[in-house]
Coordinates of C-alpha atoms in Angstrom, one line a residue:
X230 CA -5.0 -0.2 -23.7
X231 CA -3.6 3.2 -24.1
X232 CA -0.3 3.2 -26.2
X233 CA 2.9 3.3 -24.3
X234 CA 6.5 4.1 -25.4
X235 CA 8.9 1.3 -24.6
X236 CA 12.5 2.5 -24.7
X237 CA 16.0 1.9 -23.6
X238 CA 19.1 4.1 -23.9
X239 CA 22.8 3.3 -24.4
X240 CA 25.5 5.7 -23.1
X241 CA 29.3 6.3 -23.4
X242 CA 31.9 8.5 -21.8
X243 CA 31.8 12.2 -22.9
X244 CA 35.4 13.0 -23.7
X245 CA 34.7 16.7 -23.3
X246 CA 33.5 16.2 -19.8
X247 CA 36.3 13.9 -18.5
X248 CA 38.4 17.0 -17.6
X249 CA 35.9 17.8 -14.9
X250 CA 36.6 14.6 -13.0
X251 CA 38.3 15.1 -9.6
X252 CA 42.0 14.3 -9.6
X253 CA 42.5 11.1 -7.6
X254 CA 44.7 11.3 -4.5
X255 CA 46.8 8.4 -3.3
X256 CA 46.4 7.3 0.3
X257 CA 48.7 9.1 2.8
X258 CA 50.8 6.0 3.4
X259 CA 51.9 5.9 -0.2
X260 CA 55.4 7.4 -0.2
X261 CA 57.0 6.0 -3.4
X262 CA 56.5 8.4 -6.3
X263 CA 56.1 5.5 -8.8
X264 CA 53.4 3.8 -6.7
X265 CA 51.6 7.1 -6.3
X266 CA 51.6 7.7 -10.0
X267 CA 50.4 4.1 -10.7
X268 CA 47.6 4.5 -8.1
X269 CA 46.5 7.8 -9.7
X270 CA 46.6 6.3 -13.2
X271 CA 44.5 3.3 -12.1
X272 CA 41.9 5.5 -10.4
X273 CA 41.6 7.7 -13.5
X274 CA 41.0 4.6 -15.6
X275 CA 38.3 3.5 -13.2
X276 CA 36.7 6.9 -13.4
X277 CA 36.7 6.8 -17.2
X278 CA 35.1 3.3 -17.1
X279 CA 32.3 4.6 -14.9
X280 CA 31.8 7.8 -16.9
X281 CA 29.1 6.3 -19.2
X282 CA 26.9 5.7 -16.1
X283 CA 27.2 9.3 -14.9
X284 CA 25.0 11.8 -16.7
X285 CA 27.5 14.6 -15.9
X286 CA 30.4 12.7 -17.5
X287 CA 28.6 10.7 -20.2
X288 CA 26.5 11.1 -23.2
X289 CA 23.6 9.2 -25.0
X290 CA 24.8 7.3 -28.0
X291 CA 21.7 5.2 -28.9
X292 CA 18.0 5.1 -28.1
X293 CA 15.8 2.1 -28.9
X294 CA 12.1 2.8 -28.9
X295 CA 8.8 1.1 -29.8
X296 CA 5.4 2.8 -29.8
X297 CA 3.1 0.3 -28.3
X298 CA 3.2 -3.5 -28.6
X299 CA 1.9 -3.7 -32.2
X300 CA 4.4 -1.4 -33.9
X301 CA 8.0 -2.2 -34.9
X302 CA 11.0 -1.2 -32.8
X303 CA 13.2 1.7 -34.0
X304 CA 16.8 2.2 -33.0
X305 CA 18.4 5.6 -33.4
X306 CA 22.2 6.2 -33.1
X307 CA 24.0 9.5 -32.8
X308 CA 25.5 9.8 -36.3
X309 CA 22.5 8.5 -38.2
X310 CA 21.1 10.6 -41.0
X311 CA 18.0 11.3 -39.0
X312 CA 19.9 11.8 -35.7
X313 CA 23.3 13.2 -36.7
X314 CA 24.3 14.1 -33.2
X315 CA 23.3 13.6 -29.5
X316 CA 21.1 16.8 -29.7
X317 CA 19.1 15.4 -32.5
X318 CA 18.9 12.0 -30.8
X319 CA 17.4 13.6 -27.6
X320 CA 14.9 15.7 -29.6
X321 CA 13.8 12.5 -31.4
X322 CA 13.1 10.9 -28.1
X323 CA 11.2 13.8 -26.6
X324 CA 9.0 14.0 -29.7
X325 CA 8.1 10.3 -29.3
X326 CA 7.5 10.9 -25.6
X327 CA 5.1 13.7 -26.3
X328 CA 3.3 11.6 -29.0
X329 CA 2.6 9.0 -26.3
X330 CA 1.4 11.7 -23.8
X331 CA 4.2 10.9 -21.4
X332 CA 3.4 7.2 -21.0
X333 CA 6.7 5.2 -21.1
X334 CA 8.0 1.9 -20.0
X335 CA 11.5 0.6 -19.4
X336 CA 13.8 -1.0 -16.8
X337 CA 15.1 1.4 -14.2
X338 CA 14.0 4.3 -16.3
X339 CA 13.1 6.3 -13.2
X340 CA 16.5 5.7 -11.6
X341 CA 18.6 6.0 -14.8
X342 CA 17.2 6.5 -18.3
X343 CA 14.9 9.5 -17.7
X344 CA 17.2 11.4 -15.3
X345 CA 20.0 10.8 -17.8
X346 CA 18.0 12.1 -20.7
X347 CA 17.0 15.2 -18.7
X348 CA 20.5 15.9 -17.6
X349 CA 21.9 15.7 -21.1
X350 CA 19.0 17.9 -22.4
X351 CA 20.0 20.4 -19.7
X352 CA 23.6 20.3 -20.7
X353 CA 22.8 20.7 -24.4
X354 CA 20.2 23.4 -23.9
X355 CA 17.4 21.3 -25.3
X356 CA 13.8 22.3 -24.3
X357 CA 11.9 19.3 -22.8
X358 CA 8.3 19.7 -24.2
X359 CA 6.7 17.4 -21.7
X360 CA 8.3 16.8 -18.3
X361 CA 8.3 13.1 -17.2
X362 CA 6.8 12.3 -13.8
X363 CA 9.8 11.0 -11.9
X364 CA 8.1 10.0 -8.6
X365 CA 8.7 6.5 -7.4
X366 CA 5.9 4.1 -6.3
X367 CA 3.9 4.6 -9.5
X368 CA 2.8 2.4 -12.4
X369 CA 1.3 5.2 -14.5
X370 CA 2.2 7.1 -16.6
X371 CA 5.8 5.9 -16.2
X372 CA 6.1 2.1 -15.9
X373 CA 9.5 1.3 -14.4
X374 CA 9.6 -2.5 -14.5
X375 CA 12.6 -2.8 -12.1
X376 CA 10.9 -0.7 -9.4
X377 CA 7.6 -2.5 -9.7
X378 CA 9.2 -6.0 -9.9
X379 CA 11.4 -5.4 -6.8
X380 CA 8.8 -3.2 -4.9
X381 CA 11.3 -0.2 -5.1
X382 CA 13.9 -2.1 -3.1
X383 CA 17.2 -3.7 -3.9
X384 CA 17.0 -5.0 -7.5
X385 CA 18.9 -7.0 -10.0
X386 CA 19.8 -6.1 -13.6
X387 CA 17.6 -6.7 -16.6
X388 CA 19.8 -9.4 -18.1
X389 CA 19.9 -11.4 -14.9
X390 CA 16.1 -11.1 -14.5
X391 CA 15.5 -12.3 -18.0
X392 CA 17.9 -15.2 -17.6
X393 CA 16.4 -16.2 -14.3
X394 CA 12.8 -16.2 -15.6
X395 CA 13.4 -17.8 -19.0
X396 CA 13.2 -14.8 -21.3
X397 CA 15.6 -15.5 -24.2
X398 CA 18.5 -13.1 -24.8
X399 CA 19.7 -13.2 -28.3
X400 CA 23.0 -11.5 -27.4
X401 CA 24.1 -13.1 -24.1
X402 CA 27.8 -12.3 -24.6
X403 CA 27.2 -8.5 -24.8
X404 CA 26.6 -6.1 -21.9
X405 CA 26.6 -2.4 -21.3
X406 CA 30.3 -2.4 -20.3
X407 CA 31.2 -3.2 -23.9
X408 CA 29.2 -0.4 -25.6
X409 CA 32.2 1.8 -26.1
X410 CA 33.9 -1.1 -28.0
X411 CA 31.0 -1.8 -30.3
X412 CA 30.9 -0.8 -34.0
X413 CA 27.7 0.9 -35.1
X414 CA 26.1 -2.2 -36.5
X415 CA 26.7 -4.1 -33.2
X416 CA 25.5 -1.2 -31.1
X417 CA 22.3 -1.0 -33.1
X418 CA 21.7 -4.7 -32.6
X419 CA 22.6 -4.5 -28.9
X420 CA 20.2 -1.5 -28.3
X421 CA 17.4 -3.3 -30.1
X422 CA 18.0 -6.5 -28.2
X423 CA 17.8 -4.6 -24.9
X424 CA 14.5 -3.1 -25.9
X425 CA 13.2 -6.6 -26.8
X426 CA 14.1 -7.8 -23.4
X427 CA 12.2 -4.9 -21.8
X428 CA 9.1 -5.6 -23.9
X429 CA 9.2 -9.4 -23.2
X430 CA 9.6 -8.7 -19.4
X431 CA 6.7 -6.3 -19.6
X432 CA 4.5 -9.0 -21.1
X433 CA 5.5 -11.5 -18.4
X434 CA 4.7 -9.0 -15.7
X435 CA 1.2 -8.3 -17.1
X436 CA -1.4 -10.2 -15.2
X437 CA 0.7 -10.3 -12.0
X438 CA 2.3 -6.9 -11.4
X439 CA 0.5 -5.0 -14.2
X440 CA -3.0 -5.2 -15.7
X441 CA -3.4 -8.3 -17.9
X442 CA -3.1 -8.1 -21.7
X443 CA -6.2 -9.8 -23.1
X444 CA -4.5 -10.6 -26.4
X445 CA -1.2 -11.8 -24.8
X446 CA -0.5 -15.5 -24.6
X447 CA 2.5 -16.2 -22.3
X448 CA 5.4 -17.5 -24.4
X449 CA 7.4 -18.6 -21.4
X450 CA 6.5 -21.0 -18.6
X451 CA 7.1 -19.8 -15.0
X452 CA 10.0 -21.5 -13.2

């Protein structure tokens, strides 16, 4: 089997970009100045909470990667010695992507991860050495487990799918909404755990949605 890059990214709000968010406007029937101010404040808070999911308003803070099934996972955080900032983090990813000839696997990477990485590379002036193929309805060279599992229709999140189909989650109390609150050690563990879930789901899908892995023995019984 040709090697593939398994990966998952973690994102946070980009403080420098928040000023570009549109100013919320209270409904026309709001007349009380205090209520208007409260409404605007609440909407701004909601915008800030959603910023990590918006490539125009967010930034990449961590990338977990594994080159093929036989190698160990690697988690890179912006601020590490090897990846001191987001620019270095993105360049590290694209180097790995090139090494795997553009073959990559993740969950919703066509809808979120790869477009996000491209947008942040665009914002930071980073040259992308090998353009990912972003077309839907493909299983090569980009393997988007979410798209394949749900036949490119309405889908559920990675954690839900793993819980439903018996794939153990070592960090069930953490989710993406808590990334901004995590210390570096917790973020590193969380990013690595998300990658583990991606890889285990990939293994489960092989032989049904994807070509079978001859050496893989299912660790989980179907339910």
